[in-house]
Amino acid sequence: MIIGEELLFSLGASLEKYEAGETIFQEGSAVKYYFQISYGTVKLNNLLEDGKEFVHGLPFDGHCIGESYLFTNHHYAVNAIAVTNCEIIRLSKTKFLQFLLENPSLMLVINRYTADRFHFRYMISSFLAISDPIVKLTKLFDHLKRYFGFEEAYSFLIPYTRQQIATLTGLRVETVIRYVKKMEEQKLVKIESTKIYY
């Protein structure tokens, strides 16, 4: 969790509920709020002219979304769409920025989080140049496991569905299914029911 929920509520934040598929904010819209996911998964994406989708990330419980736009005058360059039913804490941009001015140490927390997210986006972008599906999947799984502080083999439950993994890596879902099975044969992952442990 980036900022404690009780603290956000004490500043006047509200808890907004979104159903799966509902838009939280749209590309081109003005930035009015700080958003932090209390529960659920959100997709940050762009829809391309040919109908294809480019996914920048799938943040979930405890993550904030679109926070870098609070420090610019730009409108959003991405969409934020609920993948699952979500509960999202929303605080007005004005109140959020005023709070940061009064608590500058929190700015380091926000900057560290944003830097981690940019690192993730750069890594995801590098997948365009990688042709080997196992290398793509291993890079993604390694990053997630390190981010959440896990070290032991099979200790980390991958928090994404195979469809979401496909979206993040640019692979087809059938390819993800096939190569995750190959990774299991190579003892790189362990599969229990539909869960992938890395």
PDB file of C-alpha atoms in Angstrom:
ATOM      1  CA  MET A   1       0.000   0.000   0.000  1.00  0.00           C
ATOM      2  CA  ILE A   2       1.423   3.357  -1.006  1.00  0.00           C
ATOM      3  CA  ILE A   3      -0.445   5.557   1.484  1.00  0.00           C
ATOM      4  CA  GLY A   4      -2.438   4.236   4.450  1.00  0.00           C
ATOM      5  CA  GLU A   5      -6.142   4.089   3.658  1.00  0.00           C
ATOM      6  CA  GLU A   6      -7.178   5.649   6.971  1.00  0.00           C
ATOM      7  CA  LEU A   7      -4.896   8.597   6.277  1.00  0.00           C
ATOM      8  CA  LEU A   8      -6.452   9.106   2.844  1.00  0.00           C
ATOM      9  CA  PHE A   9      -9.965   8.960   4.314  1.00  0.00           C
ATOM     10  CA  SER A  10      -8.962  11.470   7.007  1.00  0.00           C
ATOM     11  CA  LEU A  11      -7.994  13.869   4.203  1.00  0.00           C
ATOM     12  CA  GLY A  12     -11.464  13.581   2.671  1.00  0.00           C
ATOM     13  CA  ALA A  13     -10.989  10.690   0.233  1.00  0.00           C
ATOM     14  CA  SER A  14     -13.976   8.625  -0.883  1.00  0.00           C
ATOM     15  CA  LEU A  15     -14.270   4.921  -1.696  1.00  0.00           C
ATOM     16  CA  GLU A  16     -15.523   4.409  -5.259  1.00  0.00           C
ATOM     17  CA  LYS A  17     -16.761   1.057  -6.591  1.00  0.00           C
ATOM     18  CA  TYR A  18     -16.226   0.005 -10.197  1.00  0.00           C
ATOM     19  CA  GLU A  19     -17.527  -3.089 -11.925  1.00  0.00           C
ATOM     20  CA  ALA A  20     -15.305  -5.159 -14.211  1.00  0.00           C
ATOM     21  CA  GLY A  21     -15.005  -3.384 -17.555  1.00  0.00           C
ATOM     22  CA  GLU A  22     -15.877   0.043 -16.158  1.00  0.00           C
ATOM     23  CA  THR A  23     -13.629   3.007 -16.970  1.00  0.00           C
ATOM     24  CA  ILE A  24     -11.900   4.795 -14.087  1.00  0.00           C
ATOM     25  CA  PHE A  25     -10.300   7.446 -16.288  1.00  0.00           C
ATOM     26  CA  GLN A  26      -9.867   7.859 -20.033  1.00  0.00           C
ATOM     27  CA  GLU A  27      -7.049   8.876 -22.315  1.00  0.00           C
ATOM     28  CA  GLY A  28      -7.360  12.615 -22.986  1.00  0.00           C
ATOM     29  CA  SER A  29      -9.300  13.418 -19.810  1.00  0.00           C
ATOM     30  CA  ALA A  30      -8.193  15.986 -17.237  1.00  0.00           C
ATOM     31  CA  VAL A  31      -6.460  14.805 -14.055  1.00  0.00           C
ATOM     32  CA  LYS A  32      -8.614  15.527 -11.025  1.00  0.00           C
ATOM     33  CA  TYR A  33      -7.841  12.799  -8.465  1.00  0.00           C
ATOM     34  CA  TYR A  34      -5.271  10.627  -6.759  1.00  0.00           C
ATOM     35  CA  PHE A  35      -6.439   7.002  -7.160  1.00  0.00           C
ATOM     36  CA  GLN A  36      -5.323   4.100  -4.960  1.00  0.00           C
ATOM     37  CA  ILE A  37      -6.656   0.582  -5.404  1.00  0.00           C
ATOM     38  CA  SER A  38      -8.093  -0.805  -2.196  1.00  0.00           C
ATOM     39  CA  TYR A  39      -9.249  -4.018  -3.849  1.00  0.00           C
ATOM     40  CA  GLY A  40      -9.196  -5.391  -7.389  1.00  0.00           C
ATOM     41  CA  THR A  41      -7.127  -5.235 -10.568  1.00  0.00           C
ATOM     42  CA  VAL A  42      -6.949  -2.354 -13.052  1.00  0.00           C
ATOM     43  CA  LYS A  43      -5.650  -2.330 -16.617  1.00  0.00           C
ATOM     44  CA  LEU A  44      -3.696   0.686 -17.907  1.00  0.00           C
ATOM     45  CA  ASN A  45      -3.944   0.626 -21.686  1.00  0.00           C
ATOM     46  CA  ASN A  46      -4.191   2.382 -25.020  1.00  0.00           C
ATOM     47  CA  LEU A  47      -6.482   1.287 -27.814  1.00  0.00           C
ATOM     48  CA  LEU A  48      -4.741   1.563 -31.173  1.00  0.00           C
ATOM     49  CA  GLU A  49      -6.342   2.602 -34.459  1.00  0.00           C
ATOM     50  CA  ASP A  50      -6.316  -0.962 -35.797  1.00  0.00           C
ATOM     51  CA  GLY A  51      -8.373  -2.109 -32.790  1.00  0.00           C
ATOM     52  CA  LYS A  52      -5.410  -3.640 -30.996  1.00  0.00           C
ATOM     53  CA  GLU A  53      -4.673  -2.934 -27.374  1.00  0.00           C
ATOM     54  CA  PHE A  54      -1.370  -2.003 -25.753  1.00  0.00           C
ATOM     55  CA  VAL A  55      -1.306  -2.757 -22.020  1.00  0.00           C
ATOM     56  CA  HIS A  56       1.110  -0.772 -19.852  1.00  0.00           C
ATOM     57  CA  GLY A  57       0.394  -2.606 -16.623  1.00  0.00           C
ATOM     58  CA  LEU A  58      -2.098  -4.411 -14.404  1.00  0.00           C
ATOM     59  CA  PRO A  59      -1.828  -2.791 -10.957  1.00  0.00           C
ATOM     60  CA  PHE A  60      -3.828  -4.321  -8.110  1.00  0.00           C
ATOM     61  CA  ASP A  61      -4.544  -4.035  -4.354  1.00  0.00           C
ATOM     62  CA  GLY A  62      -2.476  -1.296  -2.719  1.00  0.00           C
ATOM     63  CA  HIS A  63      -1.156   0.296  -5.911  1.00  0.00           C
ATOM     64  CA  CYS A  64      -1.930   3.822  -7.058  1.00  0.00           C
ATOM     65  CA  ILE A  65      -2.732   4.612 -10.690  1.00  0.00           C
ATOM     66  CA  GLY A  66      -1.973   7.646 -12.828  1.00  0.00           C
ATOM     67  CA  GLU A  67      -0.074   9.302  -9.974  1.00  0.00           C
ATOM     68  CA  SER A  68       2.634  10.797 -12.215  1.00  0.00           C
ATOM     69  CA  TYR A  69      -0.004  12.954 -13.946  1.00  0.00           C
ATOM     70  CA  LEU A  70      -0.735  14.762 -10.685  1.00  0.00           C
ATOM     71  CA  PHE A  71       2.556  16.636 -11.093  1.00  0.00           C
ATOM     72  CA  THR A  72       1.998  17.873 -14.652  1.00  0.00           C
ATOM     73  CA  ASN A  73      -0.603  19.817 -16.600  1.00  0.00           C
ATOM     74  CA  HIS A  74      -0.964  16.983 -19.119  1.00  0.00           C
ATOM     75  CA  HIS A  75      -4.157  15.053 -19.623  1.00  0.00           C
ATOM     76  CA  TYR A  76      -4.013  11.270 -19.245  1.00  0.00           C
ATOM     77  CA  ALA A  77      -2.246   9.469 -22.105  1.00  0.00           C
ATOM     78  CA  VAL A  78      -3.706   6.102 -21.015  1.00  0.00           C
ATOM     79  CA  ASN A  79      -7.002   4.559 -19.995  1.00  0.00           C
ATOM     80  CA  ALA A  80      -7.588   2.929 -16.604  1.00  0.00           C
ATOM     81  CA  ILE A  81     -10.181   0.164 -16.772  1.00  0.00           C
ATOM     82  CA  ALA A  82     -11.339  -2.165 -14.003  1.00  0.00           C
ATOM     83  CA  VAL A  83     -10.384  -5.750 -14.879  1.00  0.00           C
ATOM     84  CA  THR A  84     -12.223  -7.123 -11.846  1.00  0.00           C
ATOM     85  CA  ASN A  85     -14.754  -5.499  -9.564  1.00  0.00           C
ATOM     86  CA  CYS A  86     -12.729  -2.826  -7.773  1.00  0.00           C
ATOM     87  CA  GLU A  87     -12.850  -0.542  -4.782  1.00  0.00           C
ATOM     88  CA  ILE A  88     -10.708   2.510  -5.375  1.00  0.00           C
ATOM     89  CA  ILE A  89      -9.886   5.311  -2.962  1.00  0.00           C
ATOM     90  CA  ARG A  90     -10.169   8.691  -4.643  1.00  0.00           C
ATOM     91  CA  LEU A  91      -8.771  11.957  -3.259  1.00  0.00           C
ATOM     92  CA  SER A  92      -8.964  15.289  -5.057  1.00  0.00           C
ATOM     93  CA  LYS A  93      -5.757  16.430  -6.739  1.00  0.00           C
ATOM     94  CA  THR A  94      -5.823  19.718  -4.793  1.00  0.00           C
ATOM     95  CA  LYS A  95      -6.051  18.019  -1.385  1.00  0.00           C
ATOM     96  CA  PHE A  96      -3.441  15.430  -2.339  1.00  0.00           C
ATOM     97  CA  LEU A  97      -0.881  18.014  -3.509  1.00  0.00           C
ATOM     98  CA  GLN A  98      -1.510  20.189  -0.436  1.00  0.00           C
ATOM     99  CA  PHE A  99      -0.920  17.157   1.783  1.00  0.00           C
ATOM    100  CA  LEU A 100       2.378  16.422   0.004  1.00  0.00           C
ATOM    101  CA  LEU A 101       3.534  20.009   0.533  1.00  0.00           C
ATOM    102  CA  GLU A 102       2.875  19.592   4.242  1.00  0.00           C
ATOM    103  CA  ASN A 103       4.501  16.118   4.327  1.00  0.00           C
ATOM    104  CA  PRO A 104       7.459  16.178   1.913  1.00  0.00           C
ATOM    105  CA  SER A 105       8.819  12.816   3.111  1.00  0.00           C
ATOM    106  CA  LEU A 106       5.799  11.179   1.488  1.00  0.00           C
ATOM    107  CA  MET A 107       6.997  12.575  -1.833  1.00  0.00           C
ATOM    108  CA  LEU A 108       9.948  10.153  -1.654  1.00  0.00           C
ATOM    109  CA  VAL A 109       7.515   7.257  -1.205  1.00  0.00           C
ATOM    110  CA  ILE A 110       5.505   8.365  -4.256  1.00  0.00           C
ATOM    111  CA  ASN A 111       8.681   8.918  -6.318  1.00  0.00           C
ATOM    112  CA  ARG A 112      10.057   5.479  -5.394  1.00  0.00           C
ATOM    113  CA  TYR A 113       6.766   3.840  -6.355  1.00  0.00           C
ATOM    114  CA  THR A 114       6.593   5.757  -9.654  1.00  0.00           C
ATOM    115  CA  ALA A 115      10.207   4.852 -10.433  1.00  0.00           C
ATOM    116  CA  ASP A 116       9.418   1.168  -9.832  1.00  0.00           C
ATOM    117  CA  ARG A 117       6.433   1.421 -12.173  1.00  0.00           C
ATOM    118  CA  PHE A 118       8.527   3.078 -14.899  1.00  0.00           C
ATOM    119  CA  HIS A 119      11.133   0.342 -14.505  1.00  0.00           C
ATOM    120  CA  PHE A 120       8.369  -2.226 -15.016  1.00  0.00           C
ATOM    121  CA  ARG A 121       7.112  -0.398 -18.132  1.00  0.00           C
ATOM    122  CA  TYR A 122      10.624  -0.220 -19.612  1.00  0.00           C
ATOM    123  CA  MET A 123      11.076  -3.927 -18.964  1.00  0.00           C
ATOM    124  CA  ILE A 124       7.713  -4.725 -20.590  1.00  0.00           C
ATOM    125  CA  SER A 125       8.671  -2.575 -23.603  1.00  0.00           C
ATOM    126  CA  SER A 126      11.871  -4.603 -23.999  1.00  0.00           C
ATOM    127  CA  PHE A 127       9.715  -7.689 -24.616  1.00  0.00           C
ATOM    128  CA  LEU A 128       9.095  -6.374 -28.132  1.00  0.00           C
ATOM    129  CA  ALA A 129      12.710  -7.267 -28.980  1.00  0.00           C
ATOM    130  CA  ILE A 130      12.663 -10.746 -27.380  1.00  0.00           C
ATOM    131  CA  SER A 131      11.406 -13.650 -29.456  1.00  0.00           C
ATOM    132  CA  ASP A 132      11.844 -16.539 -26.990  1.00  0.00           C
ATOM    133  CA  PRO A 133       8.616 -16.936 -24.934  1.00  0.00           C
ATOM    134  CA  ILE A 134      10.425 -18.573 -22.012  1.00  0.00           C
ATOM    135  CA  VAL A 135      12.825 -15.615 -21.767  1.00  0.00           C
ATOM    136  CA  LYS A 136       9.859 -13.205 -21.756  1.00  0.00           C
ATOM    137  CA  LEU A 137       8.008 -15.174 -19.103  1.00  0.00           C
ATOM    138  CA  THR A 138      11.116 -15.623 -16.951  1.00  0.00           C
ATOM    139  CA  LYS A 139      11.903 -11.887 -17.075  1.00  0.00           C
ATOM    140  CA  LEU A 140       8.351 -11.030 -16.041  1.00  0.00           C
ATOM    141  CA  PHE A 141       8.234 -13.619 -13.257  1.00  0.00           C
ATOM    142  CA  ASP A 142      11.711 -12.642 -11.985  1.00  0.00           C
ATOM    143  CA  HIS A 143      10.689  -8.993 -11.769  1.00  0.00           C
ATOM    144  CA  LEU A 144       7.438  -9.740  -9.922  1.00  0.00           C
ATOM    145  CA  LYS A 145       9.124 -12.121  -7.483  1.00  0.00           C
ATOM    146  CA  ARG A 146      11.884  -9.590  -6.661  1.00  0.00           C
ATOM    147  CA  TYR A 147       9.388  -6.723  -6.381  1.00  0.00           C
ATOM    148  CA  PHE A 148       7.415  -8.598  -3.732  1.00  0.00           C
ATOM    149  CA  GLY A 149      10.556  -9.768  -1.891  1.00  0.00           C
ATOM    150  CA  PHE A 150      10.395 -13.520  -2.502  1.00  0.00           C
ATOM    151  CA  GLU A 151      13.532 -15.631  -2.995  1.00  0.00           C
ATOM    152  CA  GLU A 152      12.811 -19.332  -2.512  1.00  0.00           C
ATOM    153  CA  ALA A 153      11.890 -21.517  -5.468  1.00  0.00           C
ATOM    154  CA  TYR A 154       8.124 -21.841  -5.953  1.00  0.00           C
ATOM    155  CA  SER A 155       7.474 -19.414  -3.082  1.00  0.00           C
ATOM    156  CA  PHE A 156       5.756 -16.748  -5.174  1.00  0.00           C
ATOM    157  CA  LEU A 157       2.229 -17.071  -6.569  1.00  0.00           C
ATOM    158  CA  ILE A 158       2.065 -15.209  -9.899  1.00  0.00           C
ATOM    159  CA  PRO A 159      -0.791 -12.714  -9.365  1.00  0.00           C
ATOM    160  CA  TYR A 160      -1.987 -12.726 -12.980  1.00  0.00           C
ATOM    161  CA  THR A 161      -4.148 -14.990 -15.102  1.00  0.00           C
ATOM    162  CA  ARG A 162      -2.675 -16.547 -18.221  1.00  0.00           C
ATOM    163  CA  GLN A 163      -4.634 -14.010 -20.296  1.00  0.00           C
ATOM    164  CA  GLN A 164      -3.126 -11.133 -18.305  1.00  0.00           C
ATOM    165  CA  ILE A 165       0.362 -12.632 -18.667  1.00  0.00           C
ATOM    166  CA  ALA A 166      -0.229 -12.832 -22.429  1.00  0.00           C
ATOM    167  CA  THR A 167      -1.319  -9.206 -22.504  1.00  0.00           C
ATOM    168  CA  LEU A 168       1.777  -8.052 -20.591  1.00  0.00           C
ATOM    169  CA  THR A 169       4.255 -10.076 -22.655  1.00  0.00           C
ATOM    170  CA  GLY A 170       2.700  -9.614 -26.099  1.00  0.00           C
ATOM    171  CA  LEU A 171       2.220 -13.362 -26.452  1.00  0.00           C
ATOM    172  CA  ARG A 172      -0.959 -15.195 -27.401  1.00  0.00           C
ATOM    173  CA  VAL A 173      -2.710 -16.852 -24.469  1.00  0.00           C
ATOM    174  CA  GLU A 174      -2.246 -20.263 -26.106  1.00  0.00           C
ATOM    175  CA  THR A 175       1.502 -19.596 -26.270  1.00  0.00           C
ATOM    176  CA  VAL A 176       1.578 -18.659 -22.578  1.00  0.00           C
ATOM    177  CA  ILE A 177      -0.269 -21.868 -21.658  1.00  0.00           C
ATOM    178  CA  ARG A 178       2.086 -24.012 -23.752  1.00  0.00           C
ATOM    179  CA  TYR A 179       5.301 -22.389 -22.511  1.00  0.00           C
ATOM    180  CA  VAL A 180       4.269 -22.282 -18.855  1.00  0.00           C
ATOM    181  CA  LYS A 181       3.828 -26.066 -19.155  1.00  0.00           C
ATOM    182  CA  LYS A 182       7.324 -26.276 -20.683  1.00  0.00           C
ATOM    183  CA  MET A 183       8.644 -24.190 -17.799  1.00  0.00           C
ATOM    184  CA  GLU A 184       7.052 -26.670 -15.401  1.00  0.00           C
ATOM    185  CA  GLU A 185       8.772 -29.549 -17.233  1.00  0.00           C
ATOM    186  CA  GLN A 186      12.064 -27.644 -16.828  1.00  0.00           C
ATOM    187  CA  LYS A 187      11.265 -27.162 -13.120  1.00  0.00           C
ATOM    188  CA  LEU A 188      11.232 -23.375 -13.481  1.00  0.00           C
ATOM    189  CA  VAL A 189       7.662 -23.104 -12.179  1.00  0.00           C
ATOM    190  CA  LYS A 190       5.238 -25.272 -10.259  1.00  0.00           C
ATOM    191  CA  ILE A 191       1.585 -25.448 -11.327  1.00  0.00           C
ATOM    192  CA  GLU A 192      -1.160 -26.289  -8.848  1.00  0.00           C
ATOM    193  CA  SER A 193      -4.620 -26.305 -10.417  1.00  0.00           C
ATOM    194  CA  THR A 194      -4.600 -22.983 -12.328  1.00  0.00           C
ATOM    195  CA  LYS A 195      -2.034 -21.324 -10.038  1.00  0.00           C
ATOM    196  CA  ILE A 196       1.552 -20.694 -11.145  1.00  0.00           C
ATOM    197  CA  TYR A 197       4.245 -20.674  -8.451  1.00  0.00           C
ATOM    198  CA  TYR A 198       7.667 -19.286  -9.293  1.00  0.00           C
TER     199      TYR A 198
END
